Tab-separated table of C-alpha atoms and ligand atoms in Angstrom:
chain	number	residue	atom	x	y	z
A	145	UNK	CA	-32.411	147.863	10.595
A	146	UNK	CA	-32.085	143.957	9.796
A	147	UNK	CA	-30.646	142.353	7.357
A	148	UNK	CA	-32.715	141.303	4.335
A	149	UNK	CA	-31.037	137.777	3.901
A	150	UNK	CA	-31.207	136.646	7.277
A	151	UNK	CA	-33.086	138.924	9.770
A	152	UNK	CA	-29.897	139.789	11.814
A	153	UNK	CA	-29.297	143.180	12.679
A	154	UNK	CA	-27.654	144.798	9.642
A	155	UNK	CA	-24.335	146.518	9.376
A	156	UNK	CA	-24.283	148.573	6.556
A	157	UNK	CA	-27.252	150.293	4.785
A	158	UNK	CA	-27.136	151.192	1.515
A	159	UNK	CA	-30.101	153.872	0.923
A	160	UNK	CA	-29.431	153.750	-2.829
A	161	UNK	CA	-29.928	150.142	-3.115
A	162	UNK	CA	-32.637	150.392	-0.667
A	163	UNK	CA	-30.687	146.782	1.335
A	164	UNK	CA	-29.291	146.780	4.500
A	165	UNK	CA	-27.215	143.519	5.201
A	166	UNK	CA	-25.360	141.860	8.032
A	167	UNK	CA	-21.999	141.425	8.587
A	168	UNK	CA	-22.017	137.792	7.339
A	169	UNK	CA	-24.069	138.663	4.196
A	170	UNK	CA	-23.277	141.688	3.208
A	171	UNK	CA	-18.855	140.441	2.434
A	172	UNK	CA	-21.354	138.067	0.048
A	173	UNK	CA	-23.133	140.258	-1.470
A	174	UNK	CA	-20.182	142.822	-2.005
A	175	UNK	CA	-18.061	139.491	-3.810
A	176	UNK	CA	-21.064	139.142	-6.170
A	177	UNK	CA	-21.584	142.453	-7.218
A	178	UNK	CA	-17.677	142.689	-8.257
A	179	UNK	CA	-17.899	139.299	-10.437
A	180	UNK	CA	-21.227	140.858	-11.897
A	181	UNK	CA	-19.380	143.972	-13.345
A	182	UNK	CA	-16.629	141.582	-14.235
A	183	UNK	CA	-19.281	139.680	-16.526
A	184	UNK	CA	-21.183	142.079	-17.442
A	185	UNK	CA	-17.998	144.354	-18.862
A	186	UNK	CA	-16.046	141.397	-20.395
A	187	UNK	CA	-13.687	142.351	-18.035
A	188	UNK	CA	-11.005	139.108	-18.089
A	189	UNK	CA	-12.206	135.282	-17.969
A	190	UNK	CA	-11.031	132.686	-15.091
A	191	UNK	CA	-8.000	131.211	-17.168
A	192	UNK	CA	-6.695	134.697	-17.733
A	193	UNK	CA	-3.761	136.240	-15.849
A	194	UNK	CA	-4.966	139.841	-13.817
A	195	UNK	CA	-2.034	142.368	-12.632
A	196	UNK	CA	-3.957	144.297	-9.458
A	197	UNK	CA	-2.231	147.492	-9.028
A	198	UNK	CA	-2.133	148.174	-5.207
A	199	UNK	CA	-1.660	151.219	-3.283
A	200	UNK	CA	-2.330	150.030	0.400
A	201	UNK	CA	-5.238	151.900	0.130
A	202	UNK	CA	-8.654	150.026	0.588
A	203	UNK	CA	-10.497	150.142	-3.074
A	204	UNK	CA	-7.124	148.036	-4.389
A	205	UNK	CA	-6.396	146.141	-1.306
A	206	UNK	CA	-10.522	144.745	-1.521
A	207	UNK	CA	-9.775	143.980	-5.219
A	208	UNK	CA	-7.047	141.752	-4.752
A	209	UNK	CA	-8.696	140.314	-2.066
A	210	UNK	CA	-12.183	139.849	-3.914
A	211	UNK	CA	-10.351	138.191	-7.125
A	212	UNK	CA	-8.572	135.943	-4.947
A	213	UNK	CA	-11.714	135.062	-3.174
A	214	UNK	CA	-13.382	134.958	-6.912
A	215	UNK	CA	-10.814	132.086	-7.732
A	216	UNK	CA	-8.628	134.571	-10.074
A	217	UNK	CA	-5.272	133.794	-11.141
A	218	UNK	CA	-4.387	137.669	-9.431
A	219	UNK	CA	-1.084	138.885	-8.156
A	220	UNK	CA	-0.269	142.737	-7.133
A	221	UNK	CA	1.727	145.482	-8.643
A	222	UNK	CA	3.164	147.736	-6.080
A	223	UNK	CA	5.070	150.765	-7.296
A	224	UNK	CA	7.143	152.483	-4.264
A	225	UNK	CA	7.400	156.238	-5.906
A	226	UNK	CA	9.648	156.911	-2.640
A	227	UNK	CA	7.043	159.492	-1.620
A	228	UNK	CA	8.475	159.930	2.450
A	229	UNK	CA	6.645	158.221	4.923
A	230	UNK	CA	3.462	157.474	2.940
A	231	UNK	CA	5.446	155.419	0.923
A	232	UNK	CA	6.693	153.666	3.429
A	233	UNK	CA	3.783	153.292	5.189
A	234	UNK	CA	1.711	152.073	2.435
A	235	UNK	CA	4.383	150.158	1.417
A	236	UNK	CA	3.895	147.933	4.775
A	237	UNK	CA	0.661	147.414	4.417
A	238	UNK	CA	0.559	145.843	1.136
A	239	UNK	CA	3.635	143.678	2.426
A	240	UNK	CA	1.280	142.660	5.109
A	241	UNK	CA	-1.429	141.694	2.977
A	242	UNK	CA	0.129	139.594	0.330
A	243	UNK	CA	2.072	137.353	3.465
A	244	UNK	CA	-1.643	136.407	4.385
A	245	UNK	CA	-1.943	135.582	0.431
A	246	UNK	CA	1.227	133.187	-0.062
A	247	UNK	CA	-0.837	131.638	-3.138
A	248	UNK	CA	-0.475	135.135	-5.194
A	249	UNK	CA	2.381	136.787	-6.237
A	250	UNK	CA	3.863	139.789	-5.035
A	251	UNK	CA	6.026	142.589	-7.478
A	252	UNK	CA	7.825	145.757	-6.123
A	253	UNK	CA	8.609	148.054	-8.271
A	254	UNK	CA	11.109	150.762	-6.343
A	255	UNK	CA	11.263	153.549	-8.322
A	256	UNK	CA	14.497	155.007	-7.115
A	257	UNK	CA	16.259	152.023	-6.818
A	258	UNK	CA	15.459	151.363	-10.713
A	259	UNK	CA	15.637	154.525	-11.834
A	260	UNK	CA	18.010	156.273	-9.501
A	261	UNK	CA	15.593	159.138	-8.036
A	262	UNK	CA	12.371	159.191	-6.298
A	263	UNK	CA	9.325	160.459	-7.468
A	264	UNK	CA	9.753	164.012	-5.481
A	265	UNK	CA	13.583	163.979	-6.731
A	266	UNK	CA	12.888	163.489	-10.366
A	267	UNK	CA	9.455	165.712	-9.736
A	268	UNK	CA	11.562	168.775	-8.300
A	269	UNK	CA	14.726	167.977	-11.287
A	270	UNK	CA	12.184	168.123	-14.126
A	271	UNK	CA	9.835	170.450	-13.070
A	272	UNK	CA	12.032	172.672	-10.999
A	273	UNK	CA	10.116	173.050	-8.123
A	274	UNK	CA	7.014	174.226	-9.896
A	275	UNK	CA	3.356	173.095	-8.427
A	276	UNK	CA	2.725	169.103	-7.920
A	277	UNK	CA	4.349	165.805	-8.605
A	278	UNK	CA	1.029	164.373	-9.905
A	279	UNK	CA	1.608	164.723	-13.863
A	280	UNK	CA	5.008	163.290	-13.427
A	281	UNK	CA	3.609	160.293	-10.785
A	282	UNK	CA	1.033	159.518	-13.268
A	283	UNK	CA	3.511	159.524	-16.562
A	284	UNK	CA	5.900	156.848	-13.865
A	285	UNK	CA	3.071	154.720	-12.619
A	286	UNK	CA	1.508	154.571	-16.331
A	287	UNK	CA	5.318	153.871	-18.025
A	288	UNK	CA	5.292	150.711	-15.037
A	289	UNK	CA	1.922	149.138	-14.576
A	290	UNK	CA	2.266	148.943	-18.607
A	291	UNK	CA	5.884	147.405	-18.322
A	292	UNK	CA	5.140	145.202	-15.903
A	293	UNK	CA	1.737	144.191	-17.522
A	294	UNK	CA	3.781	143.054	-20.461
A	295	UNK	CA	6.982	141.993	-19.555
A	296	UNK	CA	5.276	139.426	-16.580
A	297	UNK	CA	3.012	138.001	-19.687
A	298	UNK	CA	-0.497	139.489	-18.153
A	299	UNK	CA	-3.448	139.416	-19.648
A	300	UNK	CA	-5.132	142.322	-18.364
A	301	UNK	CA	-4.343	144.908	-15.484
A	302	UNK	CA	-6.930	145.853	-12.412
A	303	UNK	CA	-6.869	148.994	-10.258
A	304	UNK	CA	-9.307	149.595	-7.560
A	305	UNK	CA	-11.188	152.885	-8.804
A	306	UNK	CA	-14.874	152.621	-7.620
A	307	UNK	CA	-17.767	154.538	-8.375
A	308	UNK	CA	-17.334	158.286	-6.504
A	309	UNK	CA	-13.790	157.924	-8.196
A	310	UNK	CA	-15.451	156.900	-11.645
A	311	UNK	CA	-18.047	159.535	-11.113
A	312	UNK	CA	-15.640	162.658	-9.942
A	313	UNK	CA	-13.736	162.018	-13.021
A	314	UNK	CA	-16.627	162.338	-15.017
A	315	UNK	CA	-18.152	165.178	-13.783
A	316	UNK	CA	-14.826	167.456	-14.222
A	317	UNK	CA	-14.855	166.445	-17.679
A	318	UNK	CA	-18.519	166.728	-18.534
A	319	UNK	CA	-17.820	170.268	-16.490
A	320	UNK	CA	-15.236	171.623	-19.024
A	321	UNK	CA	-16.735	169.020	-21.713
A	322	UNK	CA	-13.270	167.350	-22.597
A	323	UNK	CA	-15.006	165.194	-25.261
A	324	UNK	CA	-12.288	163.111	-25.748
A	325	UNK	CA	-11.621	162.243	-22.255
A	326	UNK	CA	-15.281	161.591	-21.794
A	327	UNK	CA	-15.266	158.890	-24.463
A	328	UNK	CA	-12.365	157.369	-23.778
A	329	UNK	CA	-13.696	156.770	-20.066
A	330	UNK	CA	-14.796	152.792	-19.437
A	331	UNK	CA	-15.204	149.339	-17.648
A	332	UNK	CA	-12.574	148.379	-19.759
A	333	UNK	CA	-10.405	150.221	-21.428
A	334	UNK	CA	-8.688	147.777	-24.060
A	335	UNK	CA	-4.784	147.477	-24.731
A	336	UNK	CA	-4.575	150.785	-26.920
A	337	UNK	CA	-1.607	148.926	-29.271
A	338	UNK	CA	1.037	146.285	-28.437
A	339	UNK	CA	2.963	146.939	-25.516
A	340	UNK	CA	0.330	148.471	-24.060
A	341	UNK	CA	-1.868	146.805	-21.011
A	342	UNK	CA	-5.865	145.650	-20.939
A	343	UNK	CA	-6.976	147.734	-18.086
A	344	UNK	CA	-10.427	147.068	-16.631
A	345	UNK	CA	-12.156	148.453	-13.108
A	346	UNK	CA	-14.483	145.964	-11.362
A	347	UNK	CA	-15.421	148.315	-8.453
A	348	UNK	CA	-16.847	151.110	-11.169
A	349	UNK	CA	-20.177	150.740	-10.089
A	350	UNK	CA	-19.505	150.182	-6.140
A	351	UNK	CA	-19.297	153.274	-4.247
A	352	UNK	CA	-16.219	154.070	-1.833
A	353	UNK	CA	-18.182	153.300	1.056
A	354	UNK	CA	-19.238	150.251	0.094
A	355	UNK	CA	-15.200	149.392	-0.848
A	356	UNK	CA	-14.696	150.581	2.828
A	357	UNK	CA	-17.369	149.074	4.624
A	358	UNK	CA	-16.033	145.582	2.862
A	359	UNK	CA	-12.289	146.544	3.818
A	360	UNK	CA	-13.233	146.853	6.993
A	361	UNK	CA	-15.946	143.945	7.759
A	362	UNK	CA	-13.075	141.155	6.240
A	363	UNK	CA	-10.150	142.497	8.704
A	364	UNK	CA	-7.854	144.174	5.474
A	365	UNK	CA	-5.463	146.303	7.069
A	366	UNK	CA	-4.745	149.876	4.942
A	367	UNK	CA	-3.526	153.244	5.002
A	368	UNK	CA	-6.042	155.735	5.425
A	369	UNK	CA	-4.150	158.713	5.060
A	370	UNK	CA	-4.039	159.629	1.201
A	371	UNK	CA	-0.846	160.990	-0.609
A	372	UNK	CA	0.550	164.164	0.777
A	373	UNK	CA	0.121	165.658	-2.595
A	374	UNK	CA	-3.672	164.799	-2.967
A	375	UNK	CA	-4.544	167.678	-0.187
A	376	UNK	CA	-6.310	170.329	-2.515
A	377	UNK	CA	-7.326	167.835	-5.773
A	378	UNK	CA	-9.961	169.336	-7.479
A	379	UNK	CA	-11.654	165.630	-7.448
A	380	UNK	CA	-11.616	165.750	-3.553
A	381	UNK	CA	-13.878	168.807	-4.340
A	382	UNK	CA	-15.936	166.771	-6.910
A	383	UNK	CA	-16.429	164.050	-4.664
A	384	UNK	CA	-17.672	166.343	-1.825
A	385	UNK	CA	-20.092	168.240	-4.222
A	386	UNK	CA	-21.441	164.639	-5.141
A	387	UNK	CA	-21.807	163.552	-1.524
A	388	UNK	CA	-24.063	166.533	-1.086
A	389	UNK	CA	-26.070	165.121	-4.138
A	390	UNK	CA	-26.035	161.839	-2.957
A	391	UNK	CA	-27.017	162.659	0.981
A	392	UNK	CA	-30.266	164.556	-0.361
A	393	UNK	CA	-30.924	161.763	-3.150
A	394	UNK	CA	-29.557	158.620	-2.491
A	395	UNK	CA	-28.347	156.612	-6.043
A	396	UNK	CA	-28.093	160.066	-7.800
A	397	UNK	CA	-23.870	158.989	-8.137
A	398	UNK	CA	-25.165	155.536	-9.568
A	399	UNK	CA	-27.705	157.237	-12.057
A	400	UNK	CA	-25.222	159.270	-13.534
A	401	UNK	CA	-22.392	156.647	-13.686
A	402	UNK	CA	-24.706	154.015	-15.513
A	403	UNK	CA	-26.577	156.652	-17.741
A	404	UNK	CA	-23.147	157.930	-19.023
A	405	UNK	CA	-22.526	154.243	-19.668
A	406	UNK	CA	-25.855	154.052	-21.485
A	407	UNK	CA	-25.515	156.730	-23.866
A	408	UNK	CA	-21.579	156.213	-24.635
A	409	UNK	CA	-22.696	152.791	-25.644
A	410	UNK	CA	-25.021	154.360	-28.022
A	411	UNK	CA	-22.384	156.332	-29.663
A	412	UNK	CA	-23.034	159.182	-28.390
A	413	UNK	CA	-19.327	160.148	-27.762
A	414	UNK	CA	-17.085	159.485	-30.118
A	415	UNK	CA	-12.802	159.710	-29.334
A	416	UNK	CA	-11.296	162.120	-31.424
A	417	UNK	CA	-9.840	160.984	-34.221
A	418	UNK	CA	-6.503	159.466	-33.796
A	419	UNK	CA	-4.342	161.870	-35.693
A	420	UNK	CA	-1.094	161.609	-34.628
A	421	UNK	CA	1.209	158.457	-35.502
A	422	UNK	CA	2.685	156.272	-32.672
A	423	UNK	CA	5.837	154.249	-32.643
A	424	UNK	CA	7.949	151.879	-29.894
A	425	UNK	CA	9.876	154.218	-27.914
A	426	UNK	CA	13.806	153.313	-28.724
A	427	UNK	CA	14.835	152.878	-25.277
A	428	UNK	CA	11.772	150.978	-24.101
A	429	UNK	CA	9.809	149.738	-26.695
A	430	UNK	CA	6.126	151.227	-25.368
A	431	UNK	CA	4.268	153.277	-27.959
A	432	UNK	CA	4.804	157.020	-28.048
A	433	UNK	CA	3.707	159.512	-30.100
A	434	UNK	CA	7.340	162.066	-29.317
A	435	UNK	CA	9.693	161.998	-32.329
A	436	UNK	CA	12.413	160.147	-30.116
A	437	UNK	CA	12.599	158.838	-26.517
A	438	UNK	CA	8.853	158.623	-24.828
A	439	UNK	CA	8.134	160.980	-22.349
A	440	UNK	CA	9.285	158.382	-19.595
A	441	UNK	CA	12.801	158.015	-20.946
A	442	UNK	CA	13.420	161.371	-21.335
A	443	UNK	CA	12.159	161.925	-17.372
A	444	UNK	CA	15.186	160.151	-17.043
A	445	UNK	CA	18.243	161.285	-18.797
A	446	UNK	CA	19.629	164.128	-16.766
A	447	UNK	CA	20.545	167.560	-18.061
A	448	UNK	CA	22.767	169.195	-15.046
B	1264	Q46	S1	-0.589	161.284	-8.394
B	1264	Q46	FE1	-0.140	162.853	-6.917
B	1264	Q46	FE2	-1.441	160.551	-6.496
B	1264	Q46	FE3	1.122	160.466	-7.215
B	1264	Q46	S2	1.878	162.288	-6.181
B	1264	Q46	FE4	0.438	161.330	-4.765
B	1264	Q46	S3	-1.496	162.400	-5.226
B	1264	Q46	S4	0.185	159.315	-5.593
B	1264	Q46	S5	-3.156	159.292	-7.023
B	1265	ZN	ZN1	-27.638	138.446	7.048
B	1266	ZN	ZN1	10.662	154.835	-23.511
C-alpha cells in the first residue's frame, strides 16, 4: 500500500476513506481534517480562548496537541478525581505533555484536595457502596470543566470524543429512543445559560483509530489502560457491535454519524421542551434546576 500524496509506503489505511498515507502525510492530513470540523461546526475562531479537557488518554492528548499545532490560543483542564493508580498514572502523563508545551497553560484541578474526598470516597459516602462511581464522576467533572471554563474567562471548552465515541452514544439512545438526548447530541453544544461553558468536539467525525494512529505517529505519550470503572460500560459493548459493522462495511460508523447530523439539522428532533425553571445555585452560582444547593454542593455537605 503507498501513500497517495507521495508514493511512499503508507502507514495507516483507512478503508472508509478509501486513502492510505505515509507517516509524513498522513500527521497532515489528520491536522486538516480537525480544523475542517472546526470550520465547518463554528466550533471557536483563532482569537478565541479553548479550555481542552485532558484525561492522558490519546483522543484529548491529540486535541491539545492538534490546536496547538492549529495556532490556537489552547491550554488543558486536568481534573485528578483521585481514582488510585489510574489517576496517578494519567495524571503523569498529561504532566509530561504540557512540559513539552511551555507556550500553553496547564490547570489541575485535585478533587480531594479542593473538596476534601476523592471521587471513590465521596462515590462510596453518597451512594453507600451501591454499583459505580460514574453518575457521581460525571456530576464532579461537569460541576469543574464548567467552573473552570468560566472562572479562567474561556471562550469555549474542547474534549477529545471522536467518532466510535460520538457514534456509541448515539446508538444507545436511538436503541431505547431517548428523544431528548438524541437532540441535544452535537458538534457544538452551545453555553446552555450563563455560567455555563461552550462545549464543542473537533474529533466527532475522526474515528478512534485514526486519534490513535495520530497519537502514536507524533511520539504523544498516554495511558492506555481506561478507568477501572469503565470494565463492563454498555458503550464498550456498543463500540464492539459497531466494529463488527464497520469490519464488514467500512464507513458504515461515518454514515450514520453524518446522516444523524443531516436529519437533526432538518429538525427532525426536537429537545423537549424546557419545562422546568433554572436558577444560580447559592453556593456556586452555576444554574440548577433543585430548589436549593445544585446537585454538586449538596455531594458535598456531609450527613454522618
Ligand atoms: S465516569 Fe466512570 Fe469514567 Fe469517571 S469513574 Fe472512571 S469510567 S472516569 S469516563
Ligand atoms: Zn506520503
Ligand atoms: Zn452549587
Amino acid at each position: 500500500m503507498k501513500c497517495r500524496k507521495c508514493g511512499r509506503p503508507a502507514v495507516v489505511n483507512m478503508r472508509q476513506h478509501k486513502l492510505a498515507l505515509c507517516e509524513e502525510h498522513y500527521p497532515e492530513w489528520f491536522i486538516a481534517q480537525t480544523q475542517r470540523a472546526i470550520e465547518k461546526y463554528h466550533m471557536f475562531g483563532p482569537e478565541e480562548r479553548v479550555l481542552v479537557a485532558v484525561s492522558g488518554g490519546k483522543d484529548s492528548l491529540a486535541l491539545w496537541d492538534v490546536l496547538l499545532e492549529l495556532g490556537y490560543r489552547a491550554d488543558g483542564l486536568y481534573i485528578d478525581l483521585g481514582i488510585g493508580d489510574y489517576s496517578a498514572a494519567s495524571r503523569a502523563k498529561v504532566e509530561r505533555f504540557a512540559s513539552r508545551r511551555p507556550e500553553a497553560r496547564f490547570i489541575v484541578v485535585d478533587i480531594a484536595a479542593e473538596y476534601g474526598e476523592t471521587l471513590p470516597q465521596v462515590a462510596r459516602r453518597v451512594r453507600r457502596g451501591r454499583g459505580k462511581p460514574c453518575s457521581v464522576c460525571g456530576l464532579i467533572k461537569r460541576h469543574v470543566m464548567n467552573r473552570i471554563t468560566r472562572d479562567e474567562g474561556y471562550d469555549v471548552l474542547a474534549t477529545g470524543h471522536n467518532l466510535d465515541d460520538e457514534v456509541a452514544v448515539l446508538f444507545g439512545n436511538v436503541l431505547h429512543w431517548q428523544t431528548g438526548y438524541i437532540a441535544r447530541q452535537a458538534p457544538v453544544l452551545p453555553a446552555a445559560g450563563a455560567g455555563l461553558a461552550r462545549k464543542v468536539k473537533p474529533f466527532c467525525r475522526l474515528y478512534e483509530r485514526e486519534t490513535a494512529a495520530y497519537a502514536l505517529l507524533t511520539g504523544i505519550d498516554y495511558i492506555y489502560d481506561e478507568c477501572p470503572h469503565a470494565v463492563g460500560a454498555t458503550s464498550i459493548r456498543y463500540k464492539g457491535l459497531l466494529n463488527q459493522m464497520e469490519e464488514r462495511s467500512p464507513g458504515t460508523k461515518l454514515q450514520f454519524y453524518l446522516g444523524f447530523l443531516r436529519v437533526r439539522k432538518e429538525g427532525f428532533f426536537r429537545p423537549a421542551a424546557e419545562t422546568v425553571e433554572l436558577h444560580p445555585c447559592p453556593n456556586c452560582g452555576q444554574l440548577t434546576s433543585a430548589p436549593g444547593l445544585c446537585a454538586f454542593c449538596r455531594l458535598w455537605q456531609r450527613h454522618d
